[in-house]
mmCIF file of C-alpha atoms and ligand atoms in Angstrom:
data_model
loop_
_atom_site.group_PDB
_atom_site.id
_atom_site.type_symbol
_atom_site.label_atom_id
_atom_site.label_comp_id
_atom_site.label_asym_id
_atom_site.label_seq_id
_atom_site.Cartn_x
_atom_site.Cartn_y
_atom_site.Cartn_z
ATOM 1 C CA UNK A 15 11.095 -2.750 10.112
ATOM 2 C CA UNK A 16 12.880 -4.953 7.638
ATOM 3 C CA UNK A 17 14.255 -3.406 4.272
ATOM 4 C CA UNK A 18 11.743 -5.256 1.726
ATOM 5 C CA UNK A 19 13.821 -6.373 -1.516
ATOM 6 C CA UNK A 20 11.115 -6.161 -3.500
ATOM 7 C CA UNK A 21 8.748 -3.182 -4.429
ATOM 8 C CA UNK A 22 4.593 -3.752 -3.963
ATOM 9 C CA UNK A 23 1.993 -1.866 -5.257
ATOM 10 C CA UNK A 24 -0.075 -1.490 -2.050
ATOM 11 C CA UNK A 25 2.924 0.668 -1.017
ATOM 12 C CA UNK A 26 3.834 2.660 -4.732
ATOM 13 C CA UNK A 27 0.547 3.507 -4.378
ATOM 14 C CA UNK A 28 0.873 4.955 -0.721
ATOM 15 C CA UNK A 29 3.996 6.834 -2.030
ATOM 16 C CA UNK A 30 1.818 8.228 -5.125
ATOM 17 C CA UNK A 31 -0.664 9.226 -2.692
ATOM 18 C CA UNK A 32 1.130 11.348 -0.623
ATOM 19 C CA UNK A 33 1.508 8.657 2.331
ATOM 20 C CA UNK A 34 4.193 8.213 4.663
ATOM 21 C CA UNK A 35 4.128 3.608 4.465
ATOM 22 C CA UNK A 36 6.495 2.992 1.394
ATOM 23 C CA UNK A 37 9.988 2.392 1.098
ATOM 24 C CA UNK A 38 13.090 3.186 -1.169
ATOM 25 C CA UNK A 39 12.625 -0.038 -3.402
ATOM 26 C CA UNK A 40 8.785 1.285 -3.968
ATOM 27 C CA UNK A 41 10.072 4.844 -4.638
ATOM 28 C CA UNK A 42 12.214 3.205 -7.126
ATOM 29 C CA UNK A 43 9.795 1.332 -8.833
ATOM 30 C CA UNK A 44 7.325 3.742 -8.886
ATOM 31 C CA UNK A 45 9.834 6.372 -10.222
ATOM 32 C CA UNK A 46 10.418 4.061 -13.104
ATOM 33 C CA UNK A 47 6.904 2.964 -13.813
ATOM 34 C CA UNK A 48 6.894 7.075 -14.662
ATOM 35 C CA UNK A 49 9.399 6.888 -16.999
ATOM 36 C CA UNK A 50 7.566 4.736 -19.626
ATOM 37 C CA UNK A 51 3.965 6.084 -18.350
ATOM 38 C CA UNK A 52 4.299 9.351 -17.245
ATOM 39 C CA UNK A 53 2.565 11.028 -14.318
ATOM 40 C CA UNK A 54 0.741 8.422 -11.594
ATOM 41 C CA UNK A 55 -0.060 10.580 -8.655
ATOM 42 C CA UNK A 56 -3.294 12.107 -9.823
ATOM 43 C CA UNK A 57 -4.374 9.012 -11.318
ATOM 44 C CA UNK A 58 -4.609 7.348 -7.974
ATOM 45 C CA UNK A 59 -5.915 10.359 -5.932
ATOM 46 C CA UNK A 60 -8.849 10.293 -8.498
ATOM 47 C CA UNK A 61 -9.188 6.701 -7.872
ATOM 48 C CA UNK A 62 -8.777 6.576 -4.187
ATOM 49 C CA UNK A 63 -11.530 9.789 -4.038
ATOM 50 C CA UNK A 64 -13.664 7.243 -5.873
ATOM 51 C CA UNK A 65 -13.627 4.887 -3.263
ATOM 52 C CA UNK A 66 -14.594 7.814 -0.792
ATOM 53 C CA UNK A 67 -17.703 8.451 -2.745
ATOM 54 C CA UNK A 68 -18.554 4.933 -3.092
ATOM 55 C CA UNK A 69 -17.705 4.374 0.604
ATOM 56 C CA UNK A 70 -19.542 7.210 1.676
ATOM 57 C CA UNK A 71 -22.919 6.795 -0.463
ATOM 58 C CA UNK A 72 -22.877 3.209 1.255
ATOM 59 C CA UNK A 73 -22.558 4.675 4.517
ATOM 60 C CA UNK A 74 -25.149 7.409 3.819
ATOM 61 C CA UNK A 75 -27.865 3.827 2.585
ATOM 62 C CA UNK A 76 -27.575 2.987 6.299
ATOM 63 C CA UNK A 77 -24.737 0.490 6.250
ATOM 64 C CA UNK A 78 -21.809 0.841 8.828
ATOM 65 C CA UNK A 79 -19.914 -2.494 8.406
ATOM 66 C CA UNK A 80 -17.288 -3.039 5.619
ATOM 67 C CA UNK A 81 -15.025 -5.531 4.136
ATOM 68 C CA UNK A 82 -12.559 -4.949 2.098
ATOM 69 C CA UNK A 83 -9.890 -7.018 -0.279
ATOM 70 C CA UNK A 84 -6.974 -6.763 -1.539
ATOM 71 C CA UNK A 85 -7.022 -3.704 0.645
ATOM 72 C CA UNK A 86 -2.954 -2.315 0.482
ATOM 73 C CA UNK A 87 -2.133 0.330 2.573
ATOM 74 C CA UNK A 88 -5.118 1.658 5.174
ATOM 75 C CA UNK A 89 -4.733 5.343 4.888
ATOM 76 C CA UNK A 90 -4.769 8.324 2.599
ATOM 77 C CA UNK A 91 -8.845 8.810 2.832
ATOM 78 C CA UNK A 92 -8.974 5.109 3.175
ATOM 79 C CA UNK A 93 -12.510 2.926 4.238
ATOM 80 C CA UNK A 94 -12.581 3.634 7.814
ATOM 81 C CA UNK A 95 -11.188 7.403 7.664
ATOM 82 C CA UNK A 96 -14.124 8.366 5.251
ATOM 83 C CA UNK A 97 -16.500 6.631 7.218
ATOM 84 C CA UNK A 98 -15.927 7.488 10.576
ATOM 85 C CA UNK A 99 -19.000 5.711 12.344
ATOM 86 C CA UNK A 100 -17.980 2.843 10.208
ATOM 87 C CA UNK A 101 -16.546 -1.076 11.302
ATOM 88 C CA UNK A 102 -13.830 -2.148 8.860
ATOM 89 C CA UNK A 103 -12.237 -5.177 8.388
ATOM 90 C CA UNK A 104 -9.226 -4.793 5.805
ATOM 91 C CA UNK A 105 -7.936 -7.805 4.011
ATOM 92 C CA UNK A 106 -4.848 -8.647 1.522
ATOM 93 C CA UNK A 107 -3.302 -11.686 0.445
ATOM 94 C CA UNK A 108 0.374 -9.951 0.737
ATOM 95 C CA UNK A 109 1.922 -10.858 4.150
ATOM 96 C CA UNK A 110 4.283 -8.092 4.273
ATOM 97 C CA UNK A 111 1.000 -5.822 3.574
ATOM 98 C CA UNK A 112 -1.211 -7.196 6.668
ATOM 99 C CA UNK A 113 1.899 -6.774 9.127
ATOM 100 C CA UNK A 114 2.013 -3.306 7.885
ATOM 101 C CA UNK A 115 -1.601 -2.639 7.603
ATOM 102 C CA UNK A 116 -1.642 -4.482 11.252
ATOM 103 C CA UNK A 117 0.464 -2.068 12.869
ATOM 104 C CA UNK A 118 -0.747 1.004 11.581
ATOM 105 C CA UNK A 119 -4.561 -0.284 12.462
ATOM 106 C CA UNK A 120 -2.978 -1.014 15.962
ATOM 107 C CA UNK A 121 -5.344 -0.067 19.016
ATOM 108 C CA UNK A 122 -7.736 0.584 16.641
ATOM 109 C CA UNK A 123 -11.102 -0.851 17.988
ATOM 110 C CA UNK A 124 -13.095 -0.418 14.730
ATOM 111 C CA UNK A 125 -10.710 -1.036 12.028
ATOM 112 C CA UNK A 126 -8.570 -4.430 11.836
ATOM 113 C CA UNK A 127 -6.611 -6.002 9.068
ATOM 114 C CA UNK A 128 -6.193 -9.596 8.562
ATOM 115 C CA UNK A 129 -4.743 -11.824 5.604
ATOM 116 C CA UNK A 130 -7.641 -12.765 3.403
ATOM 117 C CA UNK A 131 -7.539 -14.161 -0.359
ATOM 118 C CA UNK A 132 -10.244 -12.627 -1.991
ATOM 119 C CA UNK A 133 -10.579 -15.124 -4.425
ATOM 120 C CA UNK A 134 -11.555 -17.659 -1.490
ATOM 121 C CA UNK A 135 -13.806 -15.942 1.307
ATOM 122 C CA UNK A 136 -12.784 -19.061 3.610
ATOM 123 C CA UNK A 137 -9.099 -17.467 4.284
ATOM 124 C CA UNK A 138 -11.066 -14.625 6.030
ATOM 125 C CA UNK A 139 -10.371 -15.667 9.914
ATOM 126 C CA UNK A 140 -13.776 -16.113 10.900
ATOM 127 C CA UNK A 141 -13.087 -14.481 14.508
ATOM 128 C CA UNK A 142 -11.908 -11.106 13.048
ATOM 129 C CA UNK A 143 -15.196 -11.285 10.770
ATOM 130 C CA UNK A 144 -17.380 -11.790 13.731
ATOM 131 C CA UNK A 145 -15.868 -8.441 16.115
ATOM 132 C CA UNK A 146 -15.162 -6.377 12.553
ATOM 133 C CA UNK A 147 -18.197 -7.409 10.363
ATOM 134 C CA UNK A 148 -20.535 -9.062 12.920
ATOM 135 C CA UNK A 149 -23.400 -8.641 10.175
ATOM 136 C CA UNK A 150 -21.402 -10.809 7.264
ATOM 137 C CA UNK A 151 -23.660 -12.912 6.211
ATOM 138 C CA UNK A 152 -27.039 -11.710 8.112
ATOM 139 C CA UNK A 153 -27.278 -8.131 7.253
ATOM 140 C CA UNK A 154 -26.124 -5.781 4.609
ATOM 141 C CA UNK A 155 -22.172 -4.854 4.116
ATOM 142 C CA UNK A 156 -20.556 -3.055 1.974
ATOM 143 C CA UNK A 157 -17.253 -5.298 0.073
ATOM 144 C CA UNK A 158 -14.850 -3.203 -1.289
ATOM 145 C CA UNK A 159 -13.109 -4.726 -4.163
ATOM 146 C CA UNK A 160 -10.764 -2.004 -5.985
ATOM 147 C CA UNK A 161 -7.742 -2.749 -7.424
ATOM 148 C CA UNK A 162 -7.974 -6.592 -7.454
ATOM 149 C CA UNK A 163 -10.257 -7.548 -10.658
ATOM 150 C CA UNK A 164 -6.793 -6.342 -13.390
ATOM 151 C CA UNK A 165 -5.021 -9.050 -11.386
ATOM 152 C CA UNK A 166 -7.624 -12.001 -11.846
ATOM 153 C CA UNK A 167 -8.603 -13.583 -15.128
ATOM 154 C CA UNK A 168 -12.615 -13.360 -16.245
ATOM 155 C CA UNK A 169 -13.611 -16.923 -14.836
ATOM 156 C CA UNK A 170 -11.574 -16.340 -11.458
ATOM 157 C CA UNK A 171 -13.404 -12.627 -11.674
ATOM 158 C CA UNK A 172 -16.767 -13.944 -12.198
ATOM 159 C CA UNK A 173 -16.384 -16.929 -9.996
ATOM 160 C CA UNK A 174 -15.330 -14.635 -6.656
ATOM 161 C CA UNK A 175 -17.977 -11.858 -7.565
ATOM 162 C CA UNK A 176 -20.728 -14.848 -7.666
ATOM 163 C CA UNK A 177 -19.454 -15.821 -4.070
ATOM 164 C CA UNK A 178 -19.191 -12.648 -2.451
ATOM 165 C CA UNK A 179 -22.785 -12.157 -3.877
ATOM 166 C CA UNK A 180 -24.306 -15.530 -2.525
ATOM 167 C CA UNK A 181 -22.451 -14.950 0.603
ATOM 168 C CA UNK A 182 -23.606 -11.100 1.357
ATOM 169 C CA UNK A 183 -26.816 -10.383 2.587
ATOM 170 C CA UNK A 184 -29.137 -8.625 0.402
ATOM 171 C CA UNK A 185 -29.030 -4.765 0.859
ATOM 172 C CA UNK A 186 -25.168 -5.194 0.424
ATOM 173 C CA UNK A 187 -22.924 -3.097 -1.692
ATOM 174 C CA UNK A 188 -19.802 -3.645 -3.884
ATOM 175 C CA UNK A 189 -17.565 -1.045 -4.664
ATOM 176 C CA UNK A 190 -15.503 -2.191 -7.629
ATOM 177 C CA UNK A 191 -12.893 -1.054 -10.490
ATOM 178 C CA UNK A 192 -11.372 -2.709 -13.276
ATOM 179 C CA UNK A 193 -8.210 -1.168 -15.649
ATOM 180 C CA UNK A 194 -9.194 0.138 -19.115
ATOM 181 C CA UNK A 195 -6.683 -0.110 -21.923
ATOM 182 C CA UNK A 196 -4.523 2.794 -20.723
ATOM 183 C CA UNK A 197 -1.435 0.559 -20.874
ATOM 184 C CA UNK A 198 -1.830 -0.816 -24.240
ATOM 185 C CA UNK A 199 -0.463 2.205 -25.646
ATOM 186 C CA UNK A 200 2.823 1.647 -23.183
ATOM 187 C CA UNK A 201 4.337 -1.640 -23.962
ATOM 188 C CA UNK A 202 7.023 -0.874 -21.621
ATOM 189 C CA UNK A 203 4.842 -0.078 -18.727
ATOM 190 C CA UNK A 204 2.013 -2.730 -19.468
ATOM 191 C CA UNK A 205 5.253 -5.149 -18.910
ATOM 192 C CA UNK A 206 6.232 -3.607 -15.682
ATOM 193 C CA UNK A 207 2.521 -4.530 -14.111
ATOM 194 C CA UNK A 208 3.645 -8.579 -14.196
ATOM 195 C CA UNK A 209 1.561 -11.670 -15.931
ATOM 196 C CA UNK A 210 -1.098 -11.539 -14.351
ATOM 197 C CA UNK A 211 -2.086 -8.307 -15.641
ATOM 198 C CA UNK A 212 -4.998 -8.029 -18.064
ATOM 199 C CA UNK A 213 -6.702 -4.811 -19.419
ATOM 200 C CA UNK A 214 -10.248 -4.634 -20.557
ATOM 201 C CA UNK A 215 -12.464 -3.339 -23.216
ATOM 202 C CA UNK A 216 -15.280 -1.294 -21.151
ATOM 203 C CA UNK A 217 -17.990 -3.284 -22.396
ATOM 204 C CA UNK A 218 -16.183 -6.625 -20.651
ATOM 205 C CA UNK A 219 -16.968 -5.118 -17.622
ATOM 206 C CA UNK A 220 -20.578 -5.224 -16.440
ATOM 207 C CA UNK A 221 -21.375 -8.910 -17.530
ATOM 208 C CA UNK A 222 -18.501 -9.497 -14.738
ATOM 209 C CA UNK A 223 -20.758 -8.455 -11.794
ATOM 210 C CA UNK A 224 -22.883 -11.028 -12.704
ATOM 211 C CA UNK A 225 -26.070 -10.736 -10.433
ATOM 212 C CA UNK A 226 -24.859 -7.370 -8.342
ATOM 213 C CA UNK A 227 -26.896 -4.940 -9.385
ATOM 214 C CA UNK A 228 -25.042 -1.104 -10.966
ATOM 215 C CA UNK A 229 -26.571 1.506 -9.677
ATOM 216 C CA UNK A 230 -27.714 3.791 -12.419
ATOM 217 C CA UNK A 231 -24.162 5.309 -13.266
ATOM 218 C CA UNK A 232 -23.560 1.932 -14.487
ATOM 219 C CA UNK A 233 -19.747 1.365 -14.710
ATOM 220 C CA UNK A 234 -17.577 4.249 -15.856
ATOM 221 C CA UNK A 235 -14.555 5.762 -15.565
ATOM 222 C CA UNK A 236 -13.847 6.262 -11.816
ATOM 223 C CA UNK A 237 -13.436 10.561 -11.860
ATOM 224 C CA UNK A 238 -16.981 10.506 -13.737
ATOM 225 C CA UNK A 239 -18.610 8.411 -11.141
ATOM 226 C CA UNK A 240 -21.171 10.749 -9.112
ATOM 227 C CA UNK A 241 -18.547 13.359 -9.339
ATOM 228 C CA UNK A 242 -18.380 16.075 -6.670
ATOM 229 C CA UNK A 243 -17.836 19.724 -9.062
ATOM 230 C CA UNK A 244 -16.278 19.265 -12.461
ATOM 231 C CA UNK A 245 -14.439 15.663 -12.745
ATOM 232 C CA UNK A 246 -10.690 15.161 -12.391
ATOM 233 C CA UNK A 247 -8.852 15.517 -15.640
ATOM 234 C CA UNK A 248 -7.229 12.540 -15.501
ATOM 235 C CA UNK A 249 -6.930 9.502 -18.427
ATOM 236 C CA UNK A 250 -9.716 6.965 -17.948
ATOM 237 C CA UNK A 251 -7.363 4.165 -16.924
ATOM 238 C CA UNK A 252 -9.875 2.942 -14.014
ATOM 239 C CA UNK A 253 -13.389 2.371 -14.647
ATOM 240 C CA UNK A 254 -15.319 1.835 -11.590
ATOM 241 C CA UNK A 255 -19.130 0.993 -10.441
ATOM 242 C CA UNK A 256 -21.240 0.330 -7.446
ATOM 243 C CA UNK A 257 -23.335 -2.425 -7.313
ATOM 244 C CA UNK A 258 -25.755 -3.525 -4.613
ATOM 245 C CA UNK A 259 -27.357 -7.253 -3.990
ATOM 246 C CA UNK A 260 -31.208 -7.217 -4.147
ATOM 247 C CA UNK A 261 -33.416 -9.700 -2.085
ATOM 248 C CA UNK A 262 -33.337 -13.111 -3.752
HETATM 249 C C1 SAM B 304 -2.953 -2.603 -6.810
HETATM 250 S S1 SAM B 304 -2.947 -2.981 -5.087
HETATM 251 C C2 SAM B 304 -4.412 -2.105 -4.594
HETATM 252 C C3 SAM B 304 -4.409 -1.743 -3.144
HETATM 253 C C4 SAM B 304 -5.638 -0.967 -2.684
HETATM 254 N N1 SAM B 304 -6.874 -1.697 -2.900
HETATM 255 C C5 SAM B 304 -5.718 0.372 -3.363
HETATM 256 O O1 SAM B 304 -6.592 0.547 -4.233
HETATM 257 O O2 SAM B 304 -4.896 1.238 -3.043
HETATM 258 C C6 SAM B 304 -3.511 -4.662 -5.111
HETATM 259 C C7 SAM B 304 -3.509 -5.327 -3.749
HETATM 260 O O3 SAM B 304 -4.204 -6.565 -3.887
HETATM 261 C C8 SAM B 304 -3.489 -7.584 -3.201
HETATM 262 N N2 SAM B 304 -3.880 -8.858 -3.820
HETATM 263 C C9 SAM B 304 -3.516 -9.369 -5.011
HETATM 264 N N3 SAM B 304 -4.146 -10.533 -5.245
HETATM 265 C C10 SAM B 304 -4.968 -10.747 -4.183
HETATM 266 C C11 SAM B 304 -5.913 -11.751 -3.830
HETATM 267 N N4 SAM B 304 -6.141 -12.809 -4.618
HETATM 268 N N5 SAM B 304 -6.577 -11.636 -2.659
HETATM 269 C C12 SAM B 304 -6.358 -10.583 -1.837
HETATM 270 N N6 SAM B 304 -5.482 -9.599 -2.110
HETATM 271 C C13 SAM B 304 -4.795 -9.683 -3.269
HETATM 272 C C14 SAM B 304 -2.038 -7.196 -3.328
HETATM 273 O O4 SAM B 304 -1.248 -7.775 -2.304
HETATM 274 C C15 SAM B 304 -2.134 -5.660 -3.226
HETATM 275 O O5 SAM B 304 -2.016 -5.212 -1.893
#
């Protein structure tokens, strides 16, 4: 494998988790992003156990196709280890991230990755839809959306959610996050996250999904989202919901 120059966050957040797909320059990075924050690793196991609950309460509603965006690194508890029975096709706009996420998903015949911006659903490649997610479109999914909506601004947000939700059948699911103000309190680590960052006030959040439907947790922060024994005592720097798409 090439030495990347530069760090990504698909891959500091593989290294926070515990997984083996990062490499010096994201060690680096991460270890700095520590400095002016502090601790990270719990943070993200409480926000990648959030996508096993979601993940699995869609599974448990009957549906056993997923697609996912902006997807990083597919491991550490990711879609199609917590749902076994499960058909999974990751996506990320990163090309460095689908080569990687490509040859770890390699000989896989129920889990592929692909490149896909999820801010236009026609970058998908419509034959990897068809053999991962032959129900797109015709029966319910389950889109999983999580740590994508900090990096896009409200229309962009609101546009893509409107599209995924005209697109998906109804019965479908969205599992979804968006960053609190955690940062705002960390000038120096708020910087580190780039321009395209933006943190939210928690009421900003649920006129973003638009026409998908919260269940009745609503949107809060990921750890006290159907939580499984006491939740993890961790800041509430993700808030997270999931949604589903009624008939028309
Ligand atoms: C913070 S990481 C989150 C990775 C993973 N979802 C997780 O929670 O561990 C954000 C990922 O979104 C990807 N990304 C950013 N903008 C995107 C877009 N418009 N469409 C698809 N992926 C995008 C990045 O390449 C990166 O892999």
């Amino acid at each position: 494998m090439v030495e990347p120059d530069l760090p990504s966050t698909a891959r500091m957040i593989d290294h926070w988790l515990g997984g083996r797909d990062h490499r010096p320059v994201d060690v680096a990075a991460a270890t700095a992003f520590e400095a002016a924050y502090g601790p990270c690793a719990a943070i993200f196991r409480s926000l990648r156990a959030f996508l096993g609950r979601t993940v699995r309460a869609v599974a448990a509603a009957g549906v056993d196709e997923f697609l996912v965006f902006g997807a990083g690194v597919p491991t550490c508890g990711n879609v199609h280890e917590v749902a076994p029975g499960a058909s999974v096709l990751y996506t990320d706009a990163d090309p460095e991230t689908v080569r990687l996420g490509q040859r770890l998903l390699a000989g896989s015949d129920r889990a592929g990755y692909g490149h896909g911006d999820a801010t236009d659903i026609g970058t998908l490649d419509p034959a990897q839809l068809r053999r991962f997610v032959p129900g797109w479109g015709s029966g319910p999914v389950g889109v999983v959306f999580l740590g994508l909506a900090a990096f896009l601004d409200d229309d962009t947000l609101a546009r893509t959610l409107d599209e995924l939700y005209q697109a998906a059948a109804p019965g479908s699911w969205l599992a979804i996050d968006f960053d609190g103000t955690e940062l705002a309190a960390y000038p120096e680590a708020l910087a580190m996250m780039g321009p395209a960052f933006r943190m939210r006030e928690p009421e900003r959040f649920p006129p973003l999904l638009g026409r998908w439907r919260p269940t009745a947790e609503g949107v809060v922060p990921v750890a006290r989202w159907r939580p499984v024994g006491e939740p993890e005592p961790v800041p509430d720097a993700f808030h997270g919901a999931l949604a589903w798409r009624p008939a028309d």
